[in-house]
CSV table of C-alpha atoms in Angstrom, one decimal:
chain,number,residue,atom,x,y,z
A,1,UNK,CA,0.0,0.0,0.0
A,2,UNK,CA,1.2,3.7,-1.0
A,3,UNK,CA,-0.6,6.7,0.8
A,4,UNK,CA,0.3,10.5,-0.3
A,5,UNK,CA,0.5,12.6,2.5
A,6,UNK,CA,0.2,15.8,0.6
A,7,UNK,CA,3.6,16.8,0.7
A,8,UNK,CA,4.6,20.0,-1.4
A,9,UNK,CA,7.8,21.2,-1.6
A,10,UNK,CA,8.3,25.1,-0.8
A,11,UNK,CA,11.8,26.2,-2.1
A,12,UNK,CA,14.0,28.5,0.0
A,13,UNK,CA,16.3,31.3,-1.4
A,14,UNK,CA,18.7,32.4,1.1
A,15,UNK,CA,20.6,36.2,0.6
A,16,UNK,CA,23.9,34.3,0.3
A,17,UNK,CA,22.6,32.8,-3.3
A,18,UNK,CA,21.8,29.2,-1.4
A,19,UNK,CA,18.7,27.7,-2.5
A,20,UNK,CA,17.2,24.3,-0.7
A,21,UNK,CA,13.6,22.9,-0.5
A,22,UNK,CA,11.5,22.0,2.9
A,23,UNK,CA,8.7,19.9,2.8
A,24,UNK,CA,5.4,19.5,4.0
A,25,UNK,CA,1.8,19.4,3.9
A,26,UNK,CA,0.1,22.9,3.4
A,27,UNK,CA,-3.5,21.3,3.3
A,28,UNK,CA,-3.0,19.5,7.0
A,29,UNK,CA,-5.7,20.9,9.1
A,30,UNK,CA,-3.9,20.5,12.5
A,31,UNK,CA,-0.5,22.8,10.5
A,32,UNK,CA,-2.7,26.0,11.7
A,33,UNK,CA,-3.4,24.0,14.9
A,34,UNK,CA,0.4,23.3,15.1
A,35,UNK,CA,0.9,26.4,14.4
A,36,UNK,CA,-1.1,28.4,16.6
A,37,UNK,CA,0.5,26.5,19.4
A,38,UNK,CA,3.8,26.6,18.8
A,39,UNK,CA,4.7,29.6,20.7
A,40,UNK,CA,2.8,28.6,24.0
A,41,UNK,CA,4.3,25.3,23.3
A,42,UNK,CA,8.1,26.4,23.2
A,43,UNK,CA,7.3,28.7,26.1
A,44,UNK,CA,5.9,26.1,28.2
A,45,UNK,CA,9.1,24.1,27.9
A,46,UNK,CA,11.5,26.7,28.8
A,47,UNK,CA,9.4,28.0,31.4
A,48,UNK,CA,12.1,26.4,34.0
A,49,UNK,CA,14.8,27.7,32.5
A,50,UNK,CA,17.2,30.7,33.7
A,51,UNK,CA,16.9,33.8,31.8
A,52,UNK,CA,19.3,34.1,28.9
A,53,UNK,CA,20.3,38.1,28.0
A,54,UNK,CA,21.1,37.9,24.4
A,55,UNK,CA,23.1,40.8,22.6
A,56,UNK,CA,22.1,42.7,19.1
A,57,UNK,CA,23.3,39.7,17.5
A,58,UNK,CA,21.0,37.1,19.3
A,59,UNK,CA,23.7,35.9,21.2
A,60,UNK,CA,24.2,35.0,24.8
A,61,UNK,CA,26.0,38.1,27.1
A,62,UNK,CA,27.3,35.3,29.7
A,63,UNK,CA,29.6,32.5,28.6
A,64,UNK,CA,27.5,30.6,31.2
A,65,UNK,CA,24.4,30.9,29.2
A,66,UNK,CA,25.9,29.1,26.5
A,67,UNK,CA,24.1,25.6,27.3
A,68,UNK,CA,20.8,26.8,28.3
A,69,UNK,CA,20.7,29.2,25.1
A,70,UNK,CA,21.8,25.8,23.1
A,71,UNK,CA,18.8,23.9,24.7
A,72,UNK,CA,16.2,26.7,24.2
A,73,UNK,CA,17.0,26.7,20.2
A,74,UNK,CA,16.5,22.7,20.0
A,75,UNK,CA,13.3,22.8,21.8
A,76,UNK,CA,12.2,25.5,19.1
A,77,UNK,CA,13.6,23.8,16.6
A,78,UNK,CA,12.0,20.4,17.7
A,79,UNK,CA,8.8,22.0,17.9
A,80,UNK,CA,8.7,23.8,14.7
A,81,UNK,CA,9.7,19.9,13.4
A,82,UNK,CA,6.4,19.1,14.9
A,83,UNK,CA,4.4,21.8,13.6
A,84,UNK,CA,5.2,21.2,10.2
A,85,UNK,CA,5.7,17.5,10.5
A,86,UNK,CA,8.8,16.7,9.3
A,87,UNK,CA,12.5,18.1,9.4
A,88,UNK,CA,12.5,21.6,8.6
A,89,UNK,CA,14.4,23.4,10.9
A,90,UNK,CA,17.7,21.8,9.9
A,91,UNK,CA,17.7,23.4,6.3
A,92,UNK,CA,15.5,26.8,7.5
A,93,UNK,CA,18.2,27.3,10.1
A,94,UNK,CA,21.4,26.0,8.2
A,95,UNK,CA,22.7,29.8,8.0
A,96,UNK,CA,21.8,30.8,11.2
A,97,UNK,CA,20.3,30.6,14.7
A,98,UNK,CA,15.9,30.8,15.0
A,99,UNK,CA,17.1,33.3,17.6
A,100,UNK,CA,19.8,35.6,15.4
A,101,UNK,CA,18.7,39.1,14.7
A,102,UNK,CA,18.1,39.9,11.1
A,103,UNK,CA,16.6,43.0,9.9
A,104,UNK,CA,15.7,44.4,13.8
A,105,UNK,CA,13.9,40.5,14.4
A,106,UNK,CA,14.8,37.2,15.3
A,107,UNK,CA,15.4,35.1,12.0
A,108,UNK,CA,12.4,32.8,12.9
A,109,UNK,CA,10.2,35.7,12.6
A,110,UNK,CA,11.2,36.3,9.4
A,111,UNK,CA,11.0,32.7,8.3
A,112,UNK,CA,7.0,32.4,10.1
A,113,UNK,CA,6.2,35.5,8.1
A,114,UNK,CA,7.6,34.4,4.8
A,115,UNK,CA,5.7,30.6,4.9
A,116,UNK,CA,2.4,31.9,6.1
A,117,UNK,CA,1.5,33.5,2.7
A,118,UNK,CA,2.9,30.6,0.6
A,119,UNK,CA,0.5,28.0,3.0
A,120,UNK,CA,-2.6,30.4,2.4
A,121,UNK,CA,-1.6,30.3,-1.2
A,122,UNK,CA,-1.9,26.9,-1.4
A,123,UNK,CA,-4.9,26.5,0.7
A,124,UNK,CA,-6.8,28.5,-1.6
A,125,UNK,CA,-5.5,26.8,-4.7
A,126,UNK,CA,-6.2,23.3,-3.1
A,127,UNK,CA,-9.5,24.6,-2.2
A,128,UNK,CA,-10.4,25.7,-5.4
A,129,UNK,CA,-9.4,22.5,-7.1
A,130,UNK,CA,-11.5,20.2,-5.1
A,131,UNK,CA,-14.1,22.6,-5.3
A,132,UNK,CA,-14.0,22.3,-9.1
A,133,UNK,CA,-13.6,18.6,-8.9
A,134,UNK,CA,-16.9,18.0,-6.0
A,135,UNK,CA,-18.8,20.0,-9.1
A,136,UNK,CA,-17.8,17.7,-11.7
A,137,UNK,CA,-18.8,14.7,-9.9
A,138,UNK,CA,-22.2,16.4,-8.5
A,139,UNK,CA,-23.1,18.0,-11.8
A,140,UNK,CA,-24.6,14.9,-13.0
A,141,UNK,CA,-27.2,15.1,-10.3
A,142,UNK,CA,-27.8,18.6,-10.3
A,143,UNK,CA,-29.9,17.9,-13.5
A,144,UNK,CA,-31.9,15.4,-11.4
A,145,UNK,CA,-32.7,18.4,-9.2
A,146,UNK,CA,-33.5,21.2,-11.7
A,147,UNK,CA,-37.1,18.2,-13.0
C-alpha cells in the first residue's frame, strides 16, 4: 500500500545565493493548529529555564548561558519539526540561529512570516481544485434536481 500525505515542496532562497527545499503538507488541518501553538508550546518548555540576555546579535551576554541558550533553540527547533511535521528546521536554520537578529527581528520571525502567505496560497489553490472537482462529480445530479 502507497498513501500520499500531501507533501509539497516550498523552495528557500537564502541572501547568500543558497537555494534548498522544505517539505510538507500545506493542506494538514492540524498545521494552523500546530501552528497556533507553537509559541505557548516552546514557552511552556523553557518556562524552568534561567533567563538568557542575548546581545544585538541574538547571542548569549554570559559565557555561562551558552548551554541553556543551546537547549532553548532545540526545543524550538523540535517544535517547529512538529508543527510542520517533518524536518525543517535543519535546512531553515542552516545559516543561522531561530534566535539571530536579522533586519531588527529574530530570524524565525522572518521565516514564520515568509511561509504563512505561501501556506494560504496553497490553501486556496487546493480549495479551489477540489471545489471544481466535488462540481464535476455532483453535476450529473444537479440535472436530477432542476425536474
Amino acid at each position: 500500500m502507497k498513501l500520499s500525505t500531501g507533501k509539497v515542496a516550498f523552495p528557500i532562497e537564502f541572501d547568500n545565493g543558497d537555494k534548498a527545499v522544505i517539505y510538507f503538507n500545506p493542506n494538514d488541518p492540524d498545521l494552523m493548529i500546530r501552528m497556533k501553538n507553537l509559541n505557548e508550546k516552546v514557552q511552556d518548555k523553557i518556562n524552568g529555564f534561567e533567563d538568557v540576555e542575548l546581545n544585538e546579535e541574538g547571542k548569549p551576554t554570559q559565557i555561562s548561558q551558552i548551554e541553556t541558550f543551546e537547549k532553548m533553540q532545540n526545543i524550538l527547533k523540535e517544535e517547529l519539526d512538529y508543527a510542520f511535521g517533518g524536518s525543517v528546521s535543519a535546512i531553515v536554520f542552516k545559516h543561522c540561529s531561530p534566535f539571530a537578529i536579522v533586519n531588527g527581528d529574530y530570524f524565525i520571525m522572518h521565516f514564520i512570516e515568509a511561509i504563512s502567505p505561501e501556506i494560504e496560497k496553497n490553501i486556496k489553490k487546493s480549495n479551489a481544485e477540489a471545489e471544481k472537482r466535488m462540481a464535476k462529480h455532483t453535476a450529473k445530479y444537479s440535472k436530477y434536481m432542476k425536474k
